Structures are given as C-alpha cells and as structure tokens.
C-alpha cells in the first residue's frame, strides 16, 4: 500500500505557512513504513527539533483504479478517519530552501498516524464533515471538509492520472490552519463529528 498526501488544500493553512494557493492539487507520498497504526505512539525523531502535527481527514481506498473520472471517484472509498501528517518542519524548510525533495521531512517512519475508520454510512456527506484536534486537551485545529480547495473526488481524479490507486491505499487530504509543534509526553486526540477516532502519544 501507499499513502498519498495533499499539501496546501485549505486556504487558511497555506496562508499560515506563507504559501501561494495551488491551482492543481499538490501531491506527495509516504511509504508503508511511515504508517503509524491506531493507538501507537510516535517516537520523537532525533533528526528534528521541530516535529509538528497536521491533522487531516484520511480516506481509505477500497477499489483498484487508474484514470478515475471525478463522477465515479466516490465508488473508490467508503470510510474515513483522521490522521496526523507528522512533519519535521525545520527539515522541510531546509529542503525547500535548497529546492530538494521533502521525504526526509514528511515520509519518515511513523509520520502517517491514523485513527479508527468510520463507515461513510454513519456520517454526514463527506464534504460536510467537521473535525477537531486536541493537544493535551486543548483544541488546536478545527477543520471543515467543505473548506478544502480540491474536494475528495477531484483529488482522486487528478492523482489517478499519475498513480494507480490500489485497495488499502490511504489518502491524506490536507490540513486546516493551526499546525504546531509537539514535544515528548504530549497527547494528540482527533475528533470526527465529535467522536474520538484518533489518539497519538508522543514519546
Ligand atoms: Mg499535510
């Protein structure tokens, strides 16, 4: 399986990192080794001094496909969760400054934390979901999927021109504003439509 991630998909987050708004989805990938399963802690990596959380809606792919038309994209998923796109922000800034790839800042082991998946049949429409991230009990990010620049089906249609989707792939759909650093012993909890689906301790 692979993990496809979208960058800069919420205008308020692009603004907080002083990035321009994209005209096409910004795609990057994390390998399977980046996956942090539900309830597992992340160990603070030794190569960064600025590990940051980015809470994102995560879509699980349930059908193989290539060149997927936007109008059929909804057939390729049926559950969602929340995840953390952990980012070594200092390393990312260095890489960006040098015009080099992001992988060492965003695709390292444990950088793709995931929560429990909820069937879409139990939720409001996918583009009308609210989510929230708490850091040590305090709300730090609030997201509404309707604020995405590119919606889920547009992302799947676009990405599938380049990459075949396979059953079990995950799609991280970008983070709203409010990203920030974590430190050892911090606790992150994600709530989808008010229900806790994600729990990550930093060790
Ligand atoms: Mg992200």
PDB file of N, CA and C in Angstrom, residues 6-98:
ATOM      1  N   UNK A   6      -2.010  15.254   0.243  1.00  0.00           N
ATOM      2  CA  UNK A   6      -2.226  16.516  -0.451  1.00  0.00           C
ATOM      3  C   UNK A   6      -1.715  17.646   0.436  1.00  0.00           C
ATOM      4  N   UNK A   7      -0.950  18.523  -0.163  1.00  0.00           N
ATOM      5  CA  UNK A   7      -0.454  19.697   0.566  1.00  0.00           C
ATOM      6  C   UNK A   7      -1.280  20.919   0.204  1.00  0.00           C
ATOM      7  N   UNK A   8      -1.326  21.892   1.099  1.00  0.00           N
ATOM      8  CA  UNK A   8      -1.956  23.205   0.818  1.00  0.00           C
ATOM      9  C   UNK A   8      -3.384  23.086   0.292  1.00  0.00           C
ATOM     10  N   UNK A   9      -4.202  22.248   0.944  1.00  0.00           N
ATOM     11  CA  UNK A   9      -5.563  22.077   0.443  1.00  0.00           C
ATOM     12  C   UNK A   9      -6.596  22.900   1.201  1.00  0.00           C
ATOM     13  N   UNK A  10      -6.118  23.719   2.149  1.00  0.00           N
ATOM     14  CA  UNK A  10      -7.012  24.641   2.856  1.00  0.00           C
ATOM     15  C   UNK A  10      -6.351  26.026   2.783  1.00  0.00           C
ATOM     16  N   UNK A  11      -7.116  27.012   2.336  1.00  0.00           N
ATOM     17  CA  UNK A  11      -6.543  28.344   2.124  1.00  0.00           C
ATOM     18  C   UNK A  11      -5.929  28.918   3.406  1.00  0.00           C
ATOM     19  N   UNK A  12      -6.594  28.711   4.551  1.00  0.00           N
ATOM     20  CA  UNK A  12      -6.084  29.332   5.783  1.00  0.00           C
ATOM     21  C   UNK A  12      -4.754  28.719   6.220  1.00  0.00           C
ATOM     22  N   UNK A  13      -4.544  27.435   5.907  1.00  0.00           N
ATOM     23  CA  UNK A  13      -3.253  26.808   6.248  1.00  0.00           C
ATOM     24  C   UNK A  13      -2.156  27.250   5.270  1.00  0.00           C
ATOM     25  N   UNK A  14      -2.481  27.329   3.987  1.00  0.00           N
ATOM     26  CA  UNK A  14      -1.489  27.810   3.005  1.00  0.00           C
ATOM     27  C   UNK A  14      -0.999  29.188   3.432  1.00  0.00           C
ATOM     28  N   UNK A  15      -1.953  30.003   3.913  1.00  0.00           N
ATOM     29  CA  UNK A  15      -1.625  31.361   4.342  1.00  0.00           C
ATOM     30  C   UNK A  15      -0.696  31.346   5.558  1.00  0.00           C
ATOM     31  N   UNK A  16      -0.980  30.453   6.542  1.00  0.00           N
ATOM     32  CA  UNK A  16      -0.167  30.476   7.767  1.00  0.00           C
ATOM     33  C   UNK A  16       1.275  30.043   7.482  1.00  0.00           C
ATOM     34  N   UNK A  17       1.486  29.236   6.428  1.00  0.00           N
ATOM     35  CA  UNK A  17       2.859  28.848   6.070  1.00  0.00           C
ATOM     36  C   UNK A  17       3.412  29.740   4.956  1.00  0.00           C
ATOM     37  N   UNK A  18       2.656  30.809   4.647  1.00  0.00           N
ATOM     38  CA  UNK A  18       3.069  31.779   3.617  1.00  0.00           C
ATOM     39  C   UNK A  18       3.303  31.127   2.248  1.00  0.00           C
ATOM     40  N   UNK A  19       2.420  30.166   1.898  1.00  0.00           N
ATOM     41  CA  UNK A  19       2.478  29.530   0.585  1.00  0.00           C
ATOM     42  C   UNK A  19       1.376  30.099  -0.305  1.00  0.00           C
ATOM     43  N   UNK A  20       1.621  30.117  -1.619  1.00  0.00           N
ATOM     44  CA  UNK A  20       0.582  30.528  -2.572  1.00  0.00           C
ATOM     45  C   UNK A  20      -0.494  29.449  -2.638  1.00  0.00           C
ATOM     46  N   UNK A  21      -1.705  29.841  -3.035  1.00  0.00           N
ATOM     47  CA  UNK A  21      -2.768  28.850  -3.225  1.00  0.00           C
ATOM     48  C   UNK A  21      -2.477  28.052  -4.500  1.00  0.00           C
ATOM     49  N   UNK A  22      -2.606  26.734  -4.435  1.00  0.00           N
ATOM     50  CA  UNK A  22      -2.306  25.924  -5.620  1.00  0.00           C
ATOM     51  C   UNK A  22      -3.419  25.997  -6.663  1.00  0.00           C
ATOM     52  N   UNK A  23      -3.045  25.835  -7.924  1.00  0.00           N
ATOM     53  CA  UNK A  23      -4.044  25.768  -8.990  1.00  0.00           C
ATOM     54  C   UNK A  23      -4.346  24.312  -9.357  1.00  0.00           C
ATOM     55  N   UNK A  24      -3.469  23.403  -8.922  1.00  0.00           N
ATOM     56  CA  UNK A  24      -3.706  21.967  -9.061  1.00  0.00           C
ATOM     57  C   UNK A  24      -3.314  21.339  -7.730  1.00  0.00           C
ATOM     58  N   UNK A  25      -3.874  20.164  -7.387  1.00  0.00           N
ATOM     59  CA  UNK A  25      -3.520  19.548  -6.094  1.00  0.00           C
ATOM     60  C   UNK A  25      -2.004  19.325  -5.975  1.00  0.00           C
ATOM     61  N   UNK A  26      -1.467  19.620  -4.804  1.00  0.00           N
ATOM     62  CA  UNK A  26      -0.048  19.371  -4.523  1.00  0.00           C
ATOM     63  C   UNK A  26       0.040  17.978  -3.898  1.00  0.00           C
ATOM     64  N   UNK A  27       0.717  17.055  -4.583  1.00  0.00           N
ATOM     65  CA  UNK A  27       0.730  15.657  -4.142  1.00  0.00           C
ATOM     66  C   UNK A  27       2.114  15.248  -3.691  1.00  0.00           C
ATOM     67  N   UNK A  28       2.167  14.543  -2.559  1.00  0.00           N
ATOM     68  CA  UNK A  28       3.403  13.859  -2.192  1.00  0.00           C
ATOM     69  C   UNK A  28       3.014  12.514  -1.599  1.00  0.00           C
ATOM     70  N   UNK A  29       4.015  11.657  -1.372  1.00  0.00           N
ATOM     71  CA  UNK A  29       3.709  10.310  -0.894  1.00  0.00           C
ATOM     72  C   UNK A  29       4.518   9.960   0.332  1.00  0.00           C
ATOM     73  N   UNK A  30       3.955   9.049   1.104  1.00  0.00           N
ATOM     74  CA  UNK A  30       4.679   8.431   2.208  1.00  0.00           C
ATOM     75  C   UNK A  30       4.653   6.922   1.937  1.00  0.00           C
ATOM     76  N   UNK A  31       5.743   6.225   2.292  1.00  0.00           N
ATOM     77  CA  UNK A  31       5.751   4.767   2.084  1.00  0.00           C
ATOM     78  C   UNK A  31       4.991   4.050   3.206  1.00  0.00           C
ATOM     79  N   UNK A  32       4.794   2.761   3.017  1.00  0.00           N
ATOM     80  CA  UNK A  32       4.104   1.927   4.009  1.00  0.00           C
ATOM     81  C   UNK A  32       4.791   2.012   5.381  1.00  0.00           C
ATOM     82  N   UNK A  33       6.115   2.133   5.373  1.00  0.00           N
ATOM     83  CA  UNK A  33       6.870   2.187   6.642  1.00  0.00           C
ATOM     84  C   UNK A  33       6.568   3.450   7.445  1.00  0.00           C
ATOM     85  N   UNK A  34       5.896   4.420   6.835  1.00  0.00           N
ATOM     86  CA  UNK A  34       5.530   5.647   7.556  1.00  0.00           C
ATOM     87  C   UNK A  34       4.265   5.461   8.391  1.00  0.00           C
ATOM     88  N   UNK A  35       3.532   4.383   8.131  1.00  0.00           N
ATOM     89  CA  UNK A  35       2.225   4.193   8.768  1.00  0.00           C
ATOM     90  C   UNK A  35       2.357   3.951  10.275  1.00  0.00           C
ATOM     91  N   UNK A  36       1.612   4.738  11.031  1.00  0.00           N
ATOM     92  CA  UNK A  36       1.550   4.553  12.479  1.00  0.00           C
ATOM     93  C   UNK A  36       0.119   4.116  12.782  1.00  0.00           C
ATOM     94  N   UNK A  37      -0.023   2.872  13.210  1.00  0.00           N
ATOM     95  CA  UNK A  37      -1.362   2.320  13.402  1.00  0.00           C
ATOM     96  C   UNK A  37      -2.052   2.943  14.613  1.00  0.00           C
ATOM     97  N   UNK A  38      -3.401   2.835  14.661  1.00  0.00           N
ATOM     98  CA  UNK A  38      -4.155   3.441  15.761  1.00  0.00           C
ATOM     99  C   UNK A  38      -3.606   3.045  17.131  1.00  0.00           C
ATOM    100  N   UNK A  39      -3.567   4.022  18.033  1.00  0.00           N
ATOM    101  CA  UNK A  39      -3.166   3.834  19.442  1.00  0.00           C
ATOM    102  C   UNK A  39      -1.657   3.668  19.625  1.00  0.00           C
ATOM    103  N   UNK A  40      -0.865   3.689  18.549  1.00  0.00           N
ATOM    104  CA  UNK A  40       0.590   3.538  18.703  1.00  0.00           C
ATOM    105  C   UNK A  40       1.213   4.919  18.929  1.00  0.00           C
ATOM    106  N   UNK A  41       2.246   4.987  19.775  1.00  0.00           N
ATOM    107  CA  UNK A  41       2.903   6.282  19.990  1.00  0.00           C
ATOM    108  C   UNK A  41       3.888   6.607  18.866  1.00  0.00           C
ATOM    109  N   UNK A  42       4.163   7.892  18.685  1.00  0.00           N
ATOM    110  CA  UNK A  42       5.261   8.269  17.793  1.00  0.00           C
ATOM    111  C   UNK A  42       6.466   8.604  18.663  1.00  0.00           C
ATOM    112  N   UNK A  43       7.614   8.121  18.256  1.00  0.00           N
ATOM    113  CA  UNK A  43       8.852   8.426  18.975  1.00  0.00           C
ATOM    114  C   UNK A  43       9.502   9.633  18.307  1.00  0.00           C
ATOM    115  N   UNK A  44       9.763  10.654  19.106  1.00  0.00           N
ATOM    116  CA  UNK A  44      10.284  11.919  18.573  1.00  0.00           C
ATOM    117  C   UNK A  44      11.597  11.641  17.843  1.00  0.00           C
ATOM    118  N   UNK A  45      11.667  11.911  16.529  1.00  0.00           N
ATOM    119  CA  UNK A  45      12.880  11.568  15.766  1.00  0.00           C
ATOM    120  C   UNK A  45      14.083  12.405  16.195  1.00  0.00           C
ATOM    121  N   UNK A  46      15.260  11.817  16.064  1.00  0.00           N
ATOM    122  CA  UNK A  46      16.469  12.526  16.527  1.00  0.00           C
ATOM    123  C   UNK A  46      16.980  13.551  15.504  1.00  0.00           C
ATOM    124  N   UNK A  47      16.369  13.602  14.300  1.00  0.00           N
ATOM    125  CA  UNK A  47      16.892  14.493  13.258  1.00  0.00           C
ATOM    126  C   UNK A  47      16.143  15.817  13.162  1.00  0.00           C
ATOM    127  N   UNK A  48      15.213  16.027  14.089  1.00  0.00           N
ATOM    128  CA  UNK A  48      14.459  17.289  14.038  1.00  0.00           C
ATOM    129  C   UNK A  48      14.355  17.905  15.425  1.00  0.00           C
ATOM    130  N   UNK A  49      14.225  19.235  15.441  1.00  0.00           N
ATOM    131  CA  UNK A  49      13.925  19.944  16.688  1.00  0.00           C
ATOM    132  C   UNK A  49      12.574  20.633  16.571  1.00  0.00           C
ATOM    133  N   UNK A  50      11.837  20.329  15.488  1.00  0.00           N
ATOM    134  CA  UNK A  50      10.543  20.977  15.283  1.00  0.00           C
ATOM    135  C   UNK A  50       9.547  20.013  14.640  1.00  0.00           C
ATOM    136  N   UNK A  51       9.222  18.949  15.395  1.00  0.00           N
ATOM    137  CA  UNK A  51       8.221  17.993  14.923  1.00  0.00           C
ATOM    138  C   UNK A  51       6.846  18.625  15.083  1.00  0.00           C
ATOM    139  N   UNK A  52       6.080  18.687  13.970  1.00  0.00           N
ATOM    140  CA  UNK A  52       4.774  19.350  14.016  1.00  0.00           C
ATOM    141  C   UNK A  52       3.644  18.400  13.619  1.00  0.00           C
ATOM    142  N   UNK A  53       2.457  18.679  14.167  1.00  0.00           N
ATOM    143  CA  UNK A  53       1.256  17.919  13.800  1.00  0.00           C
ATOM    144  C   UNK A  53       0.527  18.640  12.680  1.00  0.00           C
ATOM    145  N   UNK A  54      -0.090  17.855  11.795  1.00  0.00           N
ATOM    146  CA  UNK A  54      -1.045  18.358  10.797  1.00  0.00           C
ATOM    147  C   UNK A  54      -2.189  17.357  10.793  1.00  0.00           C
ATOM    148  N   UNK A  55      -3.316  17.719  11.360  1.00  0.00           N
ATOM    149  CA  UNK A  55      -4.452  16.801  11.424  1.00  0.00           C
ATOM    150  C   UNK A  55      -5.230  16.858  10.103  1.00  0.00           C
ATOM    151  N   UNK A  56      -5.525  15.696   9.547  1.00  0.00           N
ATOM    152  CA  UNK A  56      -6.144  15.643   8.219  1.00  0.00           C
ATOM    153  C   UNK A  56      -7.216  14.556   8.140  1.00  0.00           C
ATOM    154  N   UNK A  57      -8.219  14.791   7.320  1.00  0.00           N
ATOM    155  CA  UNK A  57      -9.174  13.732   7.011  1.00  0.00           C
ATOM    156  C   UNK A  57      -8.452  12.696   6.145  1.00  0.00           C
ATOM    157  N   UNK A  58      -8.622  11.419   6.483  1.00  0.00           N
ATOM    158  CA  UNK A  58      -7.966  10.346   5.738  1.00  0.00           C
ATOM    159  C   UNK A  58      -9.029   9.450   5.110  1.00  0.00           C
ATOM    160  N   UNK A  59      -8.845   9.188   3.821  1.00  0.00           N
ATOM    161  CA  UNK A  59      -9.788   8.368   3.060  1.00  0.00           C
ATOM    162  C   UNK A  59      -9.107   7.047   2.734  1.00  0.00           C
ATOM    163  N   UNK A  60      -9.822   5.939   2.953  1.00  0.00           N
ATOM    164  CA  UNK A  60      -9.264   4.622   2.632  1.00  0.00           C
ATOM    165  C   UNK A  60      -9.808   4.148   1.288  1.00  0.00           C
ATOM    166  N   UNK A  61      -8.903   3.752   0.397  1.00  0.00           N
ATOM    167  CA  UNK A  61      -9.285   3.316  -0.955  1.00  0.00           C
ATOM    168  C   UNK A  61      -9.697   1.837  -0.914  1.00  0.00           C
ATOM    169  N   UNK A  62     -10.829   1.519  -1.559  1.00  0.00           N
ATOM    170  CA  UNK A  62     -11.357   0.150  -1.496  1.00  0.00           C
ATOM    171  C   UNK A  62     -11.491  -0.507  -2.865  1.00  0.00           C
ATOM    172  N   UNK A  63     -10.902   0.107  -3.885  1.00  0.00           N
ATOM    173  CA  UNK A  63     -11.057  -0.403  -5.256  1.00  0.00           C
ATOM    174  C   UNK A  63      -9.817   0.010  -6.042  1.00  0.00           C
ATOM    175  N   UNK A  64      -9.335  -0.870  -6.905  1.00  0.00           N
ATOM    176  CA  UNK A  64      -8.203  -0.519  -7.756  1.00  0.00           C
ATOM    177  C   UNK A  64      -8.680   0.377  -8.894  1.00  0.00           C
ATOM    178  N   UNK A  65      -7.863   1.355  -9.270  1.00  0.00           N
ATOM    179  CA  UNK A  65      -8.282   2.205 -10.379  1.00  0.00           C
ATOM    180  C   UNK A  65      -7.204   3.124 -10.894  1.00  0.00           C
ATOM    181  N   UNK A  66      -7.334   3.453 -12.166  1.00  0.00           N
ATOM    182  CA  UNK A  66      -6.433   4.383 -12.854  1.00  0.00           C
ATOM    183  C   UNK A  66      -7.299   5.240 -13.752  1.00  0.00           C
ATOM    184  N   UNK A  67      -6.934   6.473 -13.976  1.00  0.00           N
ATOM    185  CA  UNK A  67      -7.747   7.407 -14.786  1.00  0.00           C
ATOM    186  C   UNK A  67      -9.210   7.395 -14.312  1.00  0.00           C
ATOM    187  N   UNK A  68      -9.396   7.642 -13.042  1.00  0.00           N
ATOM    188  CA  UNK A  68     -10.743   7.605 -12.459  1.00  0.00           C
ATOM    189  C   UNK A  68     -11.440   8.939 -12.741  1.00  0.00           C
ATOM    190  N   UNK A  69     -12.615   8.856 -13.346  1.00  0.00           N
ATOM    191  CA  UNK A  69     -13.374  10.089 -13.619  1.00  0.00           C
ATOM    192  C   UNK A  69     -13.921  10.631 -12.299  1.00  0.00           C
ATOM    193  N   UNK A  70     -13.964  11.965 -12.204  1.00  0.00           N
ATOM    194  CA  UNK A  70     -14.432  12.597 -10.959  1.00  0.00           C
ATOM    195  C   UNK A  70     -15.814  12.080 -10.549  1.00  0.00           C
ATOM    196  N   UNK A  71     -16.687  11.883 -11.517  1.00  0.00           N
ATOM    197  CA  UNK A  71     -18.060  11.478 -11.170  1.00  0.00           C
ATOM    198  C   UNK A  71     -18.135  10.041 -10.645  1.00  0.00           C
ATOM    199  N   UNK A  72     -17.071   9.247 -10.877  1.00  0.00           N
ATOM    200  CA  UNK A  72     -17.064   7.872 -10.354  1.00  0.00           C
ATOM    201  C   UNK A  72     -16.157   7.718  -9.131  1.00  0.00           C
ATOM    202  N   UNK A  73     -15.479   8.775  -8.757  1.00  0.00           N
ATOM    203  CA  UNK A  73     -14.465   8.678  -7.694  1.00  0.00           C
ATOM    204  C   UNK A  73     -15.063   8.201  -6.366  1.00  0.00           C
ATOM    205  N   UNK A  74     -16.332   8.547  -6.117  1.00  0.00           N
ATOM    206  CA  UNK A  74     -16.959   8.164  -4.843  1.00  0.00           C
ATOM    207  C   UNK A  74     -17.075   6.649  -4.683  1.00  0.00           C
ATOM    208  N   UNK A  75     -16.949   5.909  -5.775  1.00  0.00           N
ATOM    209  CA  UNK A  75     -17.033   4.443  -5.683  1.00  0.00           C
ATOM    210  C   UNK A  75     -15.749   3.830  -5.137  1.00  0.00           C
ATOM    211  N   UNK A  76     -14.726   4.663  -4.978  1.00  0.00           N
ATOM    212  CA  UNK A  76     -13.402   4.151  -4.591  1.00  0.00           C
ATOM    213  C   UNK A  76     -13.118   4.258  -3.096  1.00  0.00           C
ATOM    214  N   UNK A  77     -14.088   4.735  -2.323  1.00  0.00           N
ATOM    215  CA  UNK A  77     -13.901   4.826  -0.867  1.00  0.00           C
ATOM    216  C   UNK A  77     -15.249   4.662  -0.181  1.00  0.00           C
ATOM    217  N   UNK A  78     -15.204   4.172   1.049  1.00  0.00           N
ATOM    218  CA  UNK A  78     -16.468   4.093   1.804  1.00  0.00           C
ATOM    219  C   UNK A  78     -16.283   4.320   3.303  1.00  0.00           C
ATOM    220  N   UNK A  79     -15.060   4.736   3.696  1.00  0.00           N
ATOM    221  CA  UNK A  79     -14.851   5.061   5.111  1.00  0.00           C
ATOM    222  C   UNK A  79     -13.769   6.125   5.220  1.00  0.00           C
ATOM    223  N   UNK A  80     -13.820   6.850   6.319  1.00  0.00           N
ATOM    224  CA  UNK A  80     -12.831   7.911   6.562  1.00  0.00           C
ATOM    225  C   UNK A  80     -12.388   7.871   8.025  1.00  0.00           C
ATOM    226  N   UNK A  81     -11.236   8.473   8.257  1.00  0.00           N
ATOM    227  CA  UNK A  81     -10.760   8.643   9.620  1.00  0.00           C
ATOM    228  C   UNK A  81      -9.990   9.956   9.679  1.00  0.00           C
ATOM    229  N   UNK A  82      -9.342  10.167  10.809  1.00  0.00           N
ATOM    230  CA  UNK A  82      -8.422  11.294  10.913  1.00  0.00           C
ATOM    231  C   UNK A  82      -7.017  10.740  11.004  1.00  0.00           C
ATOM    232  N   UNK A  83      -6.059  11.536  10.566  1.00  0.00           N
ATOM    233  CA  UNK A  83      -4.664  11.142  10.680  1.00  0.00           C
ATOM    234  C   UNK A  83      -3.825  12.356  10.995  1.00  0.00           C
ATOM    235  N   UNK A  84      -2.582  12.094  11.367  1.00  0.00           N
ATOM    236  CA  UNK A  84      -1.623  13.178  11.547  1.00  0.00           C
ATOM    237  C   UNK A  84      -0.522  13.019  10.500  1.00  0.00           C
ATOM    238  N   UNK A  85      -0.358  14.050   9.694  1.00  0.00           N
ATOM    239  CA  UNK A  85       0.771  14.127   8.753  1.00  0.00           C
ATOM    240  C   UNK A  85       1.912  14.775   9.549  1.00  0.00           C
ATOM    241  N   UNK A  86       2.657  13.920  10.281  1.00  0.00           N
ATOM    242  CA  UNK A  86       3.756  14.474  11.091  1.00  0.00           C
ATOM    243  C   UNK A  86       4.839  15.026  10.171  1.00  0.00           C
ATOM    244  N   UNK A  87       5.317  16.195  10.502  1.00  0.00           N
ATOM    245  CA  UNK A  87       6.257  16.916   9.649  1.00  0.00           C
ATOM    246  C   UNK A  87       7.416  17.457  10.475  1.00  0.00           C
ATOM    247  N   UNK A  88       8.632  17.163  10.025  1.00  0.00           N
ATOM    248  CA  UNK A  88       9.813  17.784  10.641  1.00  0.00           C
ATOM    249  C   UNK A  88       9.980  19.142   9.964  1.00  0.00           C
ATOM    250  N   UNK A  89       9.340  20.165  10.560  1.00  0.00           N
ATOM    251  CA  UNK A  89       9.212  21.456   9.858  1.00  0.00           C
ATOM    252  C   UNK A  89      10.568  22.091   9.577  1.00  0.00           C
ATOM    253  N   UNK A  90      11.507  21.958  10.505  1.00  0.00           N
ATOM    254  CA  UNK A  90      12.828  22.556  10.275  1.00  0.00           C
ATOM    255  C   UNK A  90      13.529  21.882   9.087  1.00  0.00           C
ATOM    256  N   UNK A  91      13.386  20.565   9.008  1.00  0.00           N
ATOM    257  CA  UNK A  91      13.999  19.823   7.898  1.00  0.00           C
ATOM    258  C   UNK A  91      13.296  20.193   6.591  1.00  0.00           C
ATOM    259  N   UNK A  92      11.955  20.309   6.638  1.00  0.00           N
ATOM    260  CA  UNK A  92      11.197  20.674   5.435  1.00  0.00           C
ATOM    261  C   UNK A  92      11.632  22.048   4.911  1.00  0.00           C
ATOM    262  N   UNK A  93      11.774  23.008   5.835  1.00  0.00           N
ATOM    263  CA  UNK A  93      12.202  24.359   5.436  1.00  0.00           C
ATOM    264  C   UNK A  93      13.576  24.319   4.755  1.00  0.00           C
ATOM    265  N   UNK A  94      14.493  23.545   5.344  1.00  0.00           N
ATOM    266  CA  UNK A  94      15.841  23.411   4.770  1.00  0.00           C
ATOM    267  C   UNK A  94      15.768  22.822   3.362  1.00  0.00           C
ATOM    268  N   UNK A  95      14.985  21.751   3.216  1.00  0.00           N
ATOM    269  CA  UNK A  95      14.855  21.083   1.909  1.00  0.00           C
ATOM    270  C   UNK A  95      14.252  22.033   0.881  1.00  0.00           C
ATOM    271  N   UNK A  96      13.205  22.768   1.315  1.00  0.00           N
ATOM    272  CA  UNK A  96      12.537  23.687   0.385  1.00  0.00           C
ATOM    273  C   UNK A  96      13.487  24.796  -0.058  1.00  0.00           C
ATOM    274  N   UNK A  97      14.266  25.279   0.921  1.00  0.00           N
ATOM    275  CA  UNK A  97      15.221  26.349   0.618  1.00  0.00           C
ATOM    276  C   UNK A  97      16.206  25.890  -0.466  1.00  0.00           C
ATOM    277  N   UNK A  98      16.618  24.610  -0.371  1.00  0.00           N
ATOM    278  CA  UNK A  98      17.593  24.079  -1.328  1.00  0.00           C
ATOM    279  C   UNK A  98      16.921  23.524  -2.584  1.00  0.00           C
TER     280      UNK A  98
END
